[in-house]
Amino acid sequence: MIDTHAHIHDPAFDVDRDAMLARARAAGVTRIITIGTDVGDSARAQAAAARYDLDYAIGIHPHEAKDAPPDVGAAFGALIAAGERPPRAIGEMGLDYFYDHSPRDVQRDVLVKGLRFARERNLPAIFHQRDAFDDFVATVAEHGADIRGVVHCFTGDTEQAKRLTGEFGFKLGIGGVSTFKNAGALRDAIVAVGLDHVILETDCPYLAPIPHRGARNEPAYMQSTAEKLATLFGVPQDEIDARTSANAIALFGD
Ligand SMILES: [Zn+2]
Ligand SMILES: [Zn+2]
């Protein structure tokens, strides 16, 4: 299994990062992408990736858009130049109108800059979208129609899932929320688009799946999400592992 969206460098793991990564390996997690949420956090993701042999992505989360440097591309370029190995993707980036921690016009501006940089570097995008679907698809259609990417922590309905996978060719990042009791519409959406469009993630330390809901999340718990998908599709868990891993490799490289 590949955890395509984790925050391994988060201080929540300072107490037991080595043990947590050992549990991930024991649970069958073969690869982890640790995701940056602003320029400083992306540098920490890069450092953690080098130290623990992980993959990483650099980006500016919509919550942090208000503090983005004026020249986002230059900041990302400098970060990449300073590292030993390149990031696997640009993100997370996107729009979050649920929390509105940054003004919406600023969120859109920073998303456009991220899309531009991802296209320049020919890297896939990792999108965060919450309560901003219409603006999100409009912005991506205008500034990144040809870009490859994943809408991480997808929690939408069937219509949204079909648009993102069909019109844009994006993958859906599926994590702990898919195991929640009240997530019937999300499970319907996942079945409607099919396994070819799904990759697994934890978004740890957030959003632990049932039976760990409410606890600090970690990659080892991704097994619970994979189990849920196996039940949902009526296939062995091995097949969930193989197909979602193949999708992740197609997107991020091997
Ligand atoms: Zn996110
Ligand atoms: Zn995240």
PDB file of C-alpha atoms and ligand atoms in Angstrom:
ATOM      1  CA  MET A   1       0.000   0.000   0.000  1.00  0.00           C
ATOM      2  CA  ILE A   2       1.126   3.530  -0.743  1.00  0.00           C
ATOM      3  CA  ASP A   3       0.146   6.330   1.618  1.00  0.00           C
ATOM      4  CA  THR A   4      -0.065   9.140  -0.928  1.00  0.00           C
ATOM      5  CA  HIS A   5      -0.834  11.893   1.571  1.00  0.00           C
ATOM      6  CA  ALA A   6       0.700  12.007   5.041  1.00  0.00           C
ATOM      7  CA  HIS A   7       2.273  14.652   7.241  1.00  0.00           C
ATOM      8  CA  ILE A   8       5.081  12.518   8.699  1.00  0.00           C
ATOM      9  CA  HIS A   9       7.161  15.582   9.613  1.00  0.00           C
ATOM     10  CA  ASP A  10       4.297  16.926  11.755  1.00  0.00           C
ATOM     11  CA  PRO A  11       5.313  17.558  15.384  1.00  0.00           C
ATOM     12  CA  ALA A  12       2.539  15.112  16.392  1.00  0.00           C
ATOM     13  CA  PHE A  13       5.032  12.359  15.491  1.00  0.00           C
ATOM     14  CA  ASP A  14       8.056  13.800  17.286  1.00  0.00           C
ATOM     15  CA  VAL A  15       7.498  11.429  20.204  1.00  0.00           C
ATOM     16  CA  ASP A  16       7.621   8.187  18.219  1.00  0.00           C
ATOM     17  CA  ARG A  17       8.399   8.812  14.533  1.00  0.00           C
ATOM     18  CA  ASP A  18      10.759   5.818  14.179  1.00  0.00           C
ATOM     19  CA  ALA A  19       8.340   3.421  15.861  1.00  0.00           C
ATOM     20  CA  MET A  20       5.414   4.830  13.859  1.00  0.00           C
ATOM     21  CA  LEU A  21       7.282   4.233  10.567  1.00  0.00           C
ATOM     22  CA  ALA A  22       8.154   0.700  11.690  1.00  0.00           C
ATOM     23  CA  ARG A  23       4.454   0.057  12.359  1.00  0.00           C
ATOM     24  CA  ALA A  24       3.670   1.378   8.871  1.00  0.00           C
ATOM     25  CA  ARG A  25       6.099  -1.065   7.257  1.00  0.00           C
ATOM     26  CA  ALA A  26       4.739  -3.929   9.360  1.00  0.00           C
ATOM     27  CA  ALA A  27       1.221  -3.040   8.202  1.00  0.00           C
ATOM     28  CA  GLY A  28       2.268  -3.284   4.532  1.00  0.00           C
ATOM     29  CA  VAL A  29       2.760   0.399   3.759  1.00  0.00           C
ATOM     30  CA  THR A  30       5.630   0.311   1.262  1.00  0.00           C
ATOM     31  CA  ARG A  31       5.815   3.986   0.444  1.00  0.00           C
ATOM     32  CA  ILE A  32       4.758   7.313   1.962  1.00  0.00           C
ATOM     33  CA  ILE A  33       4.530  10.800   0.470  1.00  0.00           C
ATOM     34  CA  THR A  34       4.897  13.453   3.177  1.00  0.00           C
ATOM     35  CA  ILE A  35       3.174  16.692   2.216  1.00  0.00           C
ATOM     36  CA  GLY A  36       4.163  20.301   2.851  1.00  0.00           C
ATOM     37  CA  THR A  37       1.605  22.979   3.709  1.00  0.00           C
ATOM     38  CA  ASP A  38       3.689  26.164   3.338  1.00  0.00           C
ATOM     39  CA  VAL A  39       7.259  26.968   2.293  1.00  0.00           C
ATOM     40  CA  GLY A  40       8.756  26.313   5.749  1.00  0.00           C
ATOM     41  CA  ASP A  41       6.696  23.164   6.243  1.00  0.00           C
ATOM     42  CA  SER A  42       7.673  21.967   2.759  1.00  0.00           C
ATOM     43  CA  ALA A  43      11.334  22.317   3.767  1.00  0.00           C
ATOM     44  CA  ARG A  44      10.574  20.123   6.793  1.00  0.00           C
ATOM     45  CA  ALA A  45       8.847  17.588   4.505  1.00  0.00           C
ATOM     46  CA  GLN A  46      11.921  17.582   2.268  1.00  0.00           C
ATOM     47  CA  ALA A  47      14.241  17.045   5.241  1.00  0.00           C
ATOM     48  CA  ALA A  48      12.091  14.234   6.659  1.00  0.00           C
ATOM     49  CA  ALA A  49      11.986  12.564   3.243  1.00  0.00           C
ATOM     50  CA  ALA A  50      15.782  12.614   3.034  1.00  0.00           C
ATOM     51  CA  ARG A  51      16.199  11.321   6.563  1.00  0.00           C
ATOM     52  CA  TYR A  52      13.589   8.540   6.475  1.00  0.00           C
ATOM     53  CA  ASP A  53      13.753   7.636   2.771  1.00  0.00           C
ATOM     54  CA  LEU A  54      10.245   8.900   1.960  1.00  0.00           C
ATOM     55  CA  ASP A  55       8.774  10.822  -0.947  1.00  0.00           C
ATOM     56  CA  TYR A  56       7.619  14.380  -0.452  1.00  0.00           C
ATOM     57  CA  ALA A  57       5.581  17.164  -1.998  1.00  0.00           C
ATOM     58  CA  ILE A  58       5.945  20.909  -1.628  1.00  0.00           C
ATOM     59  CA  GLY A  59       3.003  23.259  -1.550  1.00  0.00           C
ATOM     60  CA  ILE A  60       1.045  26.014   0.100  1.00  0.00           C
ATOM     61  CA  HIS A  61      -2.227  24.952   1.733  1.00  0.00           C
ATOM     62  CA  PRO A  62      -5.139  27.348   1.214  1.00  0.00           C
ATOM     63  CA  HIS A  63      -5.142  27.995   4.973  1.00  0.00           C
ATOM     64  CA  GLU A  64      -1.606  29.378   4.619  1.00  0.00           C
ATOM     65  CA  ALA A  65      -2.164  31.238   1.333  1.00  0.00           C
ATOM     66  CA  LYS A  66      -2.361  34.604   3.145  1.00  0.00           C
ATOM     67  CA  ASP A  67       1.299  34.212   4.192  1.00  0.00           C
ATOM     68  CA  ALA A  68       2.596  32.943   0.836  1.00  0.00           C
ATOM     69  CA  PRO A  69       5.711  34.638  -0.554  1.00  0.00           C
ATOM     70  CA  PRO A  70       5.001  37.062  -3.414  1.00  0.00           C
ATOM     71  CA  ASP A  71       6.950  34.849  -5.830  1.00  0.00           C
ATOM     72  CA  VAL A  72       5.742  31.341  -5.042  1.00  0.00           C
ATOM     73  CA  GLY A  73       7.550  29.797  -8.023  1.00  0.00           C
ATOM     74  CA  ALA A  74      10.895  31.291  -6.980  1.00  0.00           C
ATOM     75  CA  ALA A  75      10.458  30.013  -3.409  1.00  0.00           C
ATOM     76  CA  PHE A  76       9.602  26.498  -4.637  1.00  0.00           C
ATOM     77  CA  GLY A  77      12.491  26.584  -7.109  1.00  0.00           C
ATOM     78  CA  ALA A  78      14.974  27.565  -4.392  1.00  0.00           C
ATOM     79  CA  LEU A  79      13.682  24.808  -2.122  1.00  0.00           C
ATOM     80  CA  ILE A  80      14.038  22.155  -4.812  1.00  0.00           C
ATOM     81  CA  ALA A  81      17.534  23.379  -5.714  1.00  0.00           C
ATOM     82  CA  ALA A  82      18.587  23.066  -2.066  1.00  0.00           C
ATOM     83  CA  GLY A  83      17.423  19.438  -1.727  1.00  0.00           C
ATOM     84  CA  GLU A  84      19.071  16.189  -2.672  1.00  0.00           C
ATOM     85  CA  ARG A  85      16.108  14.787  -4.547  1.00  0.00           C
ATOM     86  CA  PRO A  86      13.147  16.427  -6.248  1.00  0.00           C
ATOM     87  CA  PRO A  87       9.593  16.405  -4.884  1.00  0.00           C
ATOM     88  CA  ARG A  88       7.086  13.947  -6.352  1.00  0.00           C
ATOM     89  CA  ALA A  89       4.353  16.533  -6.648  1.00  0.00           C
ATOM     90  CA  ILE A  90       3.318  20.121  -5.993  1.00  0.00           C
ATOM     91  CA  GLY A  91       0.814  20.391  -3.151  1.00  0.00           C
ATOM     92  CA  GLU A  92      -1.082  20.519  -1.159  1.00  0.00           C
ATOM     93  CA  MET A  93      -2.722  23.473  -2.803  1.00  0.00           C
ATOM     94  CA  GLY A  94      -6.298  24.404  -3.457  1.00  0.00           C
ATOM     95  CA  LEU A  95      -9.312  26.142  -1.993  1.00  0.00           C
ATOM     96  CA  ASP A  96     -10.898  25.795   1.443  1.00  0.00           C
ATOM     97  CA  TYR A  97     -14.045  27.871   1.850  1.00  0.00           C
ATOM     98  CA  PHE A  98     -15.131  25.880   4.915  1.00  0.00           C
ATOM     99  CA  TYR A  99     -12.585  27.480   7.206  1.00  0.00           C
ATOM    100  CA  ASP A 100     -11.721  30.559   5.104  1.00  0.00           C
ATOM    101  CA  HIS A 101      -8.430  30.970   6.963  1.00  0.00           C
ATOM    102  CA  SER A 102      -7.178  33.003   3.997  1.00  0.00           C
ATOM    103  CA  PRO A 103      -9.228  35.438   1.874  1.00  0.00           C
ATOM    104  CA  ARG A 104     -10.762  33.605  -1.089  1.00  0.00           C
ATOM    105  CA  ASP A 105      -9.140  35.762  -3.768  1.00  0.00           C
ATOM    106  CA  VAL A 106      -5.754  35.101  -2.136  1.00  0.00           C
ATOM    107  CA  GLN A 107      -6.458  31.347  -2.054  1.00  0.00           C
ATOM    108  CA  ARG A 108      -7.258  31.404  -5.777  1.00  0.00           C
ATOM    109  CA  ASP A 109      -4.146  33.456  -6.576  1.00  0.00           C
ATOM    110  CA  VAL A 110      -1.852  31.048  -4.718  1.00  0.00           C
ATOM    111  CA  LEU A 111      -3.551  28.052  -6.349  1.00  0.00           C
ATOM    112  CA  VAL A 112      -2.937  29.553  -9.797  1.00  0.00           C
ATOM    113  CA  LYS A 113       0.740  30.091  -8.933  1.00  0.00           C
ATOM    114  CA  GLY A 114       1.029  26.505  -7.745  1.00  0.00           C
ATOM    115  CA  LEU A 115      -0.596  25.210 -10.927  1.00  0.00           C
ATOM    116  CA  ARG A 116       1.779  27.288 -13.018  1.00  0.00           C
ATOM    117  CA  PHE A 117       4.799  25.897 -11.188  1.00  0.00           C
ATOM    118  CA  ALA A 118       3.579  22.297 -11.450  1.00  0.00           C
ATOM    119  CA  ARG A 119       3.147  22.710 -15.210  1.00  0.00           C
ATOM    120  CA  GLU A 120       6.584  24.275 -15.608  1.00  0.00           C
ATOM    121  CA  ARG A 121       8.191  21.366 -13.770  1.00  0.00           C
ATOM    122  CA  ASN A 122       5.890  18.744 -15.262  1.00  0.00           C
ATOM    123  CA  LEU A 123       4.943  17.502 -11.790  1.00  0.00           C
ATOM    124  CA  PRO A 124       1.533  16.220 -10.699  1.00  0.00           C
ATOM    125  CA  ALA A 125      -0.609  18.301  -8.369  1.00  0.00           C
ATOM    126  CA  ILE A 126      -2.063  17.404  -4.976  1.00  0.00           C
ATOM    127  CA  PHE A 127      -5.254  19.354  -4.426  1.00  0.00           C
ATOM    128  CA  HIS A 128      -7.097  20.234  -1.234  1.00  0.00           C
ATOM    129  CA  GLN A 129     -10.694  21.252  -1.911  1.00  0.00           C
ATOM    130  CA  ARG A 130     -13.360  21.900   0.697  1.00  0.00           C
ATOM    131  CA  ASP A 131     -16.704  23.646   0.141  1.00  0.00           C
ATOM    132  CA  ALA A 132     -15.252  25.368  -2.920  1.00  0.00           C
ATOM    133  CA  PHE A 133     -16.044  22.905  -5.698  1.00  0.00           C
ATOM    134  CA  ASP A 134     -17.327  25.314  -8.360  1.00  0.00           C
ATOM    135  CA  ASP A 135     -14.472  27.810  -7.945  1.00  0.00           C
ATOM    136  CA  PHE A 136     -11.988  24.952  -7.769  1.00  0.00           C
ATOM    137  CA  VAL A 137     -13.005  23.338 -11.059  1.00  0.00           C
ATOM    138  CA  ALA A 138     -13.265  26.746 -12.746  1.00  0.00           C
ATOM    139  CA  THR A 139      -9.758  27.726 -11.612  1.00  0.00           C
ATOM    140  CA  VAL A 140      -8.225  24.409 -12.621  1.00  0.00           C
ATOM    141  CA  ALA A 141     -10.042  24.424 -15.984  1.00  0.00           C
ATOM    142  CA  GLU A 142      -8.651  27.885 -16.724  1.00  0.00           C
ATOM    143  CA  HIS A 143      -5.097  27.475 -15.446  1.00  0.00           C
ATOM    144  CA  GLY A 144      -4.300  23.773 -15.372  1.00  0.00           C
ATOM    145  CA  ALA A 145      -6.618  21.807 -17.622  1.00  0.00           C
ATOM    146  CA  ASP A 146      -3.853  19.497 -18.815  1.00  0.00           C
ATOM    147  CA  ILE A 147      -2.352  18.872 -15.395  1.00  0.00           C
ATOM    148  CA  ARG A 148      -2.212  15.431 -13.737  1.00  0.00           C
ATOM    149  CA  GLY A 149      -3.254  15.271 -10.130  1.00  0.00           C
ATOM    150  CA  VAL A 150      -5.235  13.989  -7.201  1.00  0.00           C
ATOM    151  CA  VAL A 151      -8.014  15.611  -5.224  1.00  0.00           C
ATOM    152  CA  HIS A 152      -6.880  14.481  -1.818  1.00  0.00           C
ATOM    153  CA  CYS A 153      -9.284  13.635   0.991  1.00  0.00           C
ATOM    154  CA  PHE A 154     -12.128  13.473  -1.501  1.00  0.00           C
ATOM    155  CA  THR A 155     -15.417  13.598   0.408  1.00  0.00           C
ATOM    156  CA  GLY A 156     -17.826  14.694  -2.314  1.00  0.00           C
ATOM    157  CA  ASP A 157     -20.732  13.027  -4.079  1.00  0.00           C
ATOM    158  CA  THR A 158     -21.029  10.927  -7.234  1.00  0.00           C
ATOM    159  CA  GLU A 159     -21.514  13.885  -9.552  1.00  0.00           C
ATOM    160  CA  GLN A 160     -18.353  15.607  -8.274  1.00  0.00           C
ATOM    161  CA  ALA A 161     -16.388  12.361  -8.406  1.00  0.00           C
ATOM    162  CA  LYS A 162     -17.405  11.775 -12.023  1.00  0.00           C
ATOM    163  CA  ARG A 163     -16.466  15.311 -13.045  1.00  0.00           C
ATOM    164  CA  LEU A 164     -13.058  15.222 -11.365  1.00  0.00           C
ATOM    165  CA  THR A 165     -12.135  11.823 -12.785  1.00  0.00           C
ATOM    166  CA  GLY A 166     -13.848  12.167 -16.164  1.00  0.00           C
ATOM    167  CA  GLU A 167     -13.440  15.791 -17.191  1.00  0.00           C
ATOM    168  CA  PHE A 168     -10.053  16.354 -15.529  1.00  0.00           C
ATOM    169  CA  GLY A 169      -8.623  12.832 -15.269  1.00  0.00           C
ATOM    170  CA  PHE A 170      -7.805  13.373 -11.600  1.00  0.00           C
ATOM    171  CA  LYS A 171      -7.472  10.586  -9.061  1.00  0.00           C
ATOM    172  CA  LEU A 172      -9.478  10.691  -5.844  1.00  0.00           C
ATOM    173  CA  GLY A 173      -7.472  10.409  -2.623  1.00  0.00           C
ATOM    174  CA  ILE A 174      -9.493   8.205  -0.276  1.00  0.00           C
ATOM    175  CA  GLY A 175      -8.778   8.043   3.431  1.00  0.00           C
ATOM    176  CA  GLY A 176     -10.352   7.551   6.835  1.00  0.00           C
ATOM    177  CA  VAL A 177     -13.539   9.493   6.103  1.00  0.00           C
ATOM    178  CA  SER A 178     -14.650   6.640   3.788  1.00  0.00           C
ATOM    179  CA  THR A 179     -14.987   4.400   6.861  1.00  0.00           C
ATOM    180  CA  PHE A 180     -17.227   6.794   8.793  1.00  0.00           C
ATOM    181  CA  LYS A 181     -20.830   5.705   9.379  1.00  0.00           C
ATOM    182  CA  ASN A 182     -22.340   8.815   7.805  1.00  0.00           C
ATOM    183  CA  ALA A 183     -20.199   8.618   4.631  1.00  0.00           C
ATOM    184  CA  GLY A 184     -22.686   6.658   2.509  1.00  0.00           C
ATOM    185  CA  ALA A 185     -22.739   9.248  -0.286  1.00  0.00           C
ATOM    186  CA  LEU A 186     -18.937   9.175  -0.464  1.00  0.00           C
ATOM    187  CA  ARG A 187     -18.904   5.367  -0.650  1.00  0.00           C
ATOM    188  CA  ASP A 188     -21.499   5.522  -3.455  1.00  0.00           C
ATOM    189  CA  ALA A 189     -19.258   7.987  -5.302  1.00  0.00           C
ATOM    190  CA  ILE A 190     -16.212   5.723  -4.951  1.00  0.00           C
ATOM    191  CA  VAL A 191     -18.115   2.739  -6.330  1.00  0.00           C
ATOM    192  CA  ALA A 192     -19.547   4.864  -9.150  1.00  0.00           C
ATOM    193  CA  VAL A 193     -16.131   5.919 -10.476  1.00  0.00           C
ATOM    194  CA  GLY A 194     -14.428   2.590  -9.764  1.00  0.00           C
ATOM    195  CA  LEU A 195     -11.052   1.484  -8.490  1.00  0.00           C
ATOM    196  CA  ASP A 196      -9.114   2.816 -11.495  1.00  0.00           C
ATOM    197  CA  HIS A 197      -9.554   6.341 -10.149  1.00  0.00           C
ATOM    198  CA  VAL A 198      -8.770   5.796  -6.478  1.00  0.00           C
ATOM    199  CA  ILE A 199      -5.548   6.115  -4.481  1.00  0.00           C
ATOM    200  CA  LEU A 200      -5.163   5.592  -0.737  1.00  0.00           C
ATOM    201  CA  GLU A 201      -4.066   8.148   1.826  1.00  0.00           C
ATOM    202  CA  THR A 202      -4.190   8.818   5.543  1.00  0.00           C
ATOM    203  CA  ASP A 203      -3.748  12.616   5.832  1.00  0.00           C
ATOM    204  CA  CYS A 204      -2.197  11.651   9.168  1.00  0.00           C
ATOM    205  CA  PRO A 205      -2.046  12.870  11.901  1.00  0.00           C
ATOM    206  CA  TYR A 206      -5.652  13.841  10.999  1.00  0.00           C
ATOM    207  CA  LEU A 207      -8.779  11.862  10.097  1.00  0.00           C
ATOM    208  CA  ALA A 208      -8.072   8.402  11.512  1.00  0.00           C
ATOM    209  CA  PRO A 209     -10.353   5.689  10.110  1.00  0.00           C
ATOM    210  CA  ILE A 210     -12.741   3.664  12.214  1.00  0.00           C
ATOM    211  CA  PRO A 211     -11.887   1.970  14.653  1.00  0.00           C
ATOM    212  CA  HIS A 212      -9.259   4.635  15.432  1.00  0.00           C
ATOM    213  CA  ARG A 213     -11.530   7.625  14.770  1.00  0.00           C
ATOM    214  CA  GLY A 214     -10.616  10.574  16.986  1.00  0.00           C
ATOM    215  CA  ALA A 215      -7.135   9.249  17.766  1.00  0.00           C
ATOM    216  CA  ARG A 216      -3.931  10.487  16.151  1.00  0.00           C
ATOM    217  CA  ASN A 217      -3.846   8.930  12.696  1.00  0.00           C
ATOM    218  CA  GLU A 218      -0.780   7.139  11.273  1.00  0.00           C
ATOM    219  CA  PRO A 219       0.016   5.212   8.059  1.00  0.00           C
ATOM    220  CA  ALA A 220      -0.430   1.773   9.683  1.00  0.00           C
ATOM    221  CA  TYR A 221      -4.128   2.577  10.123  1.00  0.00           C
ATOM    222  CA  MET A 222      -4.550   2.733   6.333  1.00  0.00           C
ATOM    223  CA  GLN A 223      -5.283  -0.989   6.542  1.00  0.00           C
ATOM    224  CA  SER A 224      -8.721  -0.123   7.926  1.00  0.00           C
ATOM    225  CA  THR A 225      -9.452   2.036   4.882  1.00  0.00           C
ATOM    226  CA  ALA A 226      -8.227  -0.688   2.512  1.00  0.00           C
ATOM    227  CA  GLU A 227     -10.413  -3.225   4.327  1.00  0.00           C
ATOM    228  CA  LYS A 228     -13.431  -0.956   3.920  1.00  0.00           C
ATOM    229  CA  LEU A 229     -12.776  -0.604   0.171  1.00  0.00           C
ATOM    230  CA  ALA A 230     -12.357  -4.380  -0.155  1.00  0.00           C
ATOM    231  CA  THR A 231     -15.804  -4.859   1.378  1.00  0.00           C
ATOM    232  CA  LEU A 232     -17.256  -2.077  -0.743  1.00  0.00           C
ATOM    233  CA  PHE A 233     -15.982  -3.531  -4.038  1.00  0.00           C
ATOM    234  CA  GLY A 234     -16.308  -7.168  -2.990  1.00  0.00           C
ATOM    235  CA  VAL A 235     -12.676  -7.970  -3.810  1.00  0.00           C
ATOM    236  CA  PRO A 236      -9.761  -9.259  -1.699  1.00  0.00           C
ATOM    237  CA  GLN A 237      -7.742  -6.619   0.112  1.00  0.00           C
ATOM    238  CA  ASP A 238      -4.703  -7.638  -1.988  1.00  0.00           C
ATOM    239  CA  GLU A 239      -6.488  -6.363  -5.042  1.00  0.00           C
ATOM    240  CA  ILE A 240      -7.225  -3.003  -3.381  1.00  0.00           C
ATOM    241  CA  ASP A 241      -3.548  -2.770  -2.491  1.00  0.00           C
ATOM    242  CA  ALA A 242      -2.334  -3.687  -5.992  1.00  0.00           C
ATOM    243  CA  ARG A 243      -4.743  -1.483  -7.931  1.00  0.00           C
ATOM    244  CA  THR A 244      -4.427   1.628  -5.768  1.00  0.00           C
ATOM    245  CA  SER A 245      -0.641   1.249  -5.700  1.00  0.00           C
ATOM    246  CA  ALA A 246      -0.550   0.972  -9.497  1.00  0.00           C
ATOM    247  CA  ASN A 247      -2.673   4.124  -9.746  1.00  0.00           C
ATOM    248  CA  ALA A 248      -0.340   5.961  -7.368  1.00  0.00           C
ATOM    249  CA  ILE A 249       2.732   4.880  -9.321  1.00  0.00           C
ATOM    250  CA  ALA A 250       1.118   5.976 -12.591  1.00  0.00           C
ATOM    251  CA  LEU A 251       0.584   9.425 -11.072  1.00  0.00           C
ATOM    252  CA  PHE A 252       3.729   9.985  -9.011  1.00  0.00           C
ATOM    253  CA  GLY A 253       6.251   7.672 -10.671  1.00  0.00           C
ATOM    254  CA  ASP A 254       7.982   4.670  -9.130  1.00  0.00           C
TER     255      ASP A 254
HETATM  256 ZN    ZN B   1      -5.701  18.779   2.863  1.00  0.00          ZN
HETATM  257 ZN    ZN B   2      -2.916  17.123   4.218  1.00  0.00          ZN
END
